[in-house]
Short mmCIF file of C-alpha atoms in Angstrom, two decimals:
data_model
loop_
_atom_site.label_atom_id
_atom_site.label_comp_id
_atom_site.label_asym_id
_atom_site.label_seq_id
_atom_site.Cartn_x
_atom_site.Cartn_y
_atom_site.Cartn_z
CA LEU A 9 72.74 52.44 107.66
CA ALA A 10 73.98 54.53 110.03
CA ALA A 11 70.75 56.89 108.70
CA VAL A 12 68.74 54.27 109.98
CA ASP A 13 69.89 52.13 113.17
CA GLU A 14 70.99 54.23 115.86
CA ALA A 15 72.93 51.93 117.73
CA PHE A 16 74.73 51.64 114.45
CA ARG A 17 75.70 55.10 114.12
CA ASP A 18 77.28 54.96 117.68
CA GLU A 19 79.15 52.00 117.65
CA TYR A 20 80.52 54.00 114.20
CA ALA A 21 81.33 57.07 115.98
CA GLN A 22 83.31 54.87 118.68
CA VAL A 23 85.32 53.00 116.32
CA GLN A 24 86.24 55.85 114.15
CA GLN A 25 87.45 57.64 117.95
CA LEU A 26 89.25 54.24 119.26
CA SER A 27 90.83 53.87 115.83
CA THR A 28 93.19 56.62 115.77
CA ASP A 29 95.59 54.49 118.00
CA ALA A 30 96.81 52.39 115.73
CA SER A 31 97.46 49.68 118.63
CA HIS A 32 94.11 49.65 119.69
CA ALA A 33 92.18 46.36 119.68
CA VAL A 34 89.57 47.65 117.74
CA HIS A 35 92.05 47.78 114.55
CA ARG A 36 92.74 43.45 115.24
CA GLN A 37 88.81 42.14 116.13
CA TRP A 38 84.78 42.32 114.78
CA ARG A 39 81.90 44.12 116.11
CA PRO A 40 78.60 44.41 115.94
CA GLY A 41 78.77 47.33 113.13
CA ASP A 42 80.89 45.35 110.93
CA ILE A 43 78.58 42.34 111.21
CA ALA A 44 75.75 44.82 110.58
CA VAL A 45 77.43 45.99 107.55
CA VAL A 46 78.19 42.85 105.80
CA SER A 47 74.89 41.67 107.03
CA ALA A 48 73.18 44.29 105.09
CA TRP A 49 75.49 43.69 102.19
CA VAL A 50 74.38 40.20 102.10
CA ALA A 51 70.69 40.84 102.29
CA GLY A 52 70.90 43.92 99.75
CA ARG A 53 69.43 45.61 102.19
CA PHE A 54 70.22 48.49 100.69
CA PRO A 55 71.33 50.12 96.93
CA THR A 56 75.44 50.43 96.26
CA GLN A 57 77.74 51.12 94.19
CA THR A 58 80.09 47.59 95.00
CA GLU A 59 79.48 44.24 93.62
CA SER A 60 76.70 42.94 95.36
CA TRP A 61 76.75 39.89 97.60
CA GLN A 62 75.45 36.98 94.95
CA ALA A 63 77.53 38.66 92.11
CA PHE A 64 80.85 38.00 94.78
CA GLN A 65 80.18 34.83 95.26
CA GLN A 66 79.69 33.71 91.85
CA ARG A 67 82.88 35.39 90.59
CA ILE A 68 84.87 33.19 93.54
CA SER A 69 83.08 30.22 92.46
CA ALA A 70 84.35 30.77 89.09
CA ALA A 71 87.91 31.95 89.35
CA PHE A 72 88.14 28.77 91.70
CA SER A 73 86.66 26.46 88.87
CA ASP A 74 89.58 27.86 87.13
CA VAL A 75 91.72 26.48 89.57
CA PRO A 76 93.80 23.91 87.78
CA PRO A 77 93.87 20.11 90.21
CA GLN A 78 97.27 19.32 89.40
CA GLY A 79 100.82 20.37 91.35
CA ARG A 80 100.85 22.31 94.22
CA LEU A 81 99.61 25.97 94.16
CA ALA A 82 99.45 28.73 96.81
CA LEU A 83 96.01 30.85 96.24
CA VAL A 84 96.54 34.54 98.94
CA SER A 85 92.80 35.42 99.45
CA SER A 86 90.79 37.32 102.52
CA ALA A 87 88.64 35.09 104.63
CA THR A 88 85.72 35.88 102.19
CA PRO A 89 86.35 34.09 99.54
CA ILE A 90 87.74 31.43 101.72
CA GLY A 91 84.62 30.73 103.30
CA ILE A 92 82.61 30.89 100.09
CA VAL A 93 84.80 28.26 98.54
CA THR A 94 84.69 25.88 101.66
CA SER A 95 80.97 26.28 102.47
CA ARG A 96 80.58 25.03 98.83
CA LEU A 97 82.62 21.87 98.82
CA LEU A 98 81.21 21.12 102.47
CA GLU A 99 77.43 21.59 100.23
CA SER A 100 76.61 24.03 103.61
CA PRO A 101 73.41 26.56 103.34
CA GLU A 102 74.60 29.75 101.45
CA HIS A 103 74.71 31.67 104.83
CA LYS A 104 77.58 29.29 106.14
CA ALA A 105 80.14 30.96 104.46
CA LEU A 106 80.35 34.15 106.20
CA GLU A 107 80.68 31.66 109.70
CA LEU A 108 82.52 29.99 108.02
CA ALA A 109 84.66 33.30 107.02
CA GLY A 110 83.82 34.87 110.38
CA SER A 111 86.10 31.99 112.37
CA LEU A 112 89.68 32.20 109.95
CA TYR A 113 92.59 33.86 111.47
CA ASN A 114 94.29 36.46 110.17
CA ALA A 115 97.09 34.63 107.48
CA SER A 116 95.81 31.19 108.74
CA PHE A 117 95.75 28.48 105.69
CA THR A 118 93.37 26.03 104.45
CA VAL A 119 94.39 23.46 102.68
CA LEU A 120 92.53 21.49 99.74
CA ARG A 121 93.32 18.36 98.13
CA TRP A 122 91.82 16.92 94.06
CA ARG A 123 90.60 13.36 95.77
CA ASN A 124 88.19 11.49 92.82
CA GLY A 125 87.62 13.77 90.53
CA GLY A 126 86.69 16.61 93.21
CA TRP A 127 88.43 19.17 95.44
CA ARG A 128 88.04 18.50 99.28
CA LEU A 129 88.74 20.07 102.35
CA ALA A 130 92.35 18.75 103.64
CA GLY A 131 92.53 21.40 106.52
CA PHE A 132 90.98 24.05 107.41
CA ASN A 133 92.78 27.67 109.75
CA HIS A 134 95.93 26.57 110.00
CA ILE A 135 98.07 28.56 112.63
CA PRO A 136 101.10 26.57 113.19
CA HIS A 137 103.00 29.70 111.90
CA LEU A 138 101.85 32.31 115.04
CA PRO A 139 103.10 30.79 117.88
CA GLU A 140 102.28 33.78 120.26
CA GLU A 141 98.68 34.60 121.34
CA SER A 142 98.88 38.19 120.43
CA LEU A 143 99.71 37.29 116.51
CA ARG A 144 96.20 35.44 116.30
CA THR A 145 93.64 37.90 115.06
CA HIS A 146 90.32 37.77 113.08
CA ARG A 147 90.14 41.22 111.65
#
């Protein structure tokens, strides 16, 4: 991406410089470069040795289908799998998965309940355990 996009290359250099300070806000927020990298991955824009977006979505969906509907269970995950599962439950277009993931706070929780033979969204992006604004981050 840096080889073909000068704006990305410039921002990447800036992020590298800013990230040397562990307390800098660059560690706690999405930047345009982050979005560009994820967008390129989703679009399959460049060859990569990582899992494709399509394969990733399929793996997350398959894992979620193995979740038993009875009892209580806590699943810990990053934002993107939560966005994928939530998007599917809401029957949203595929691109909404990333929008949902991007709206999640770090350490938030989402509640799903089994109702009428299927999973239903009961709560999304809860953060009552993060009372201080400084603890509420997106990256």
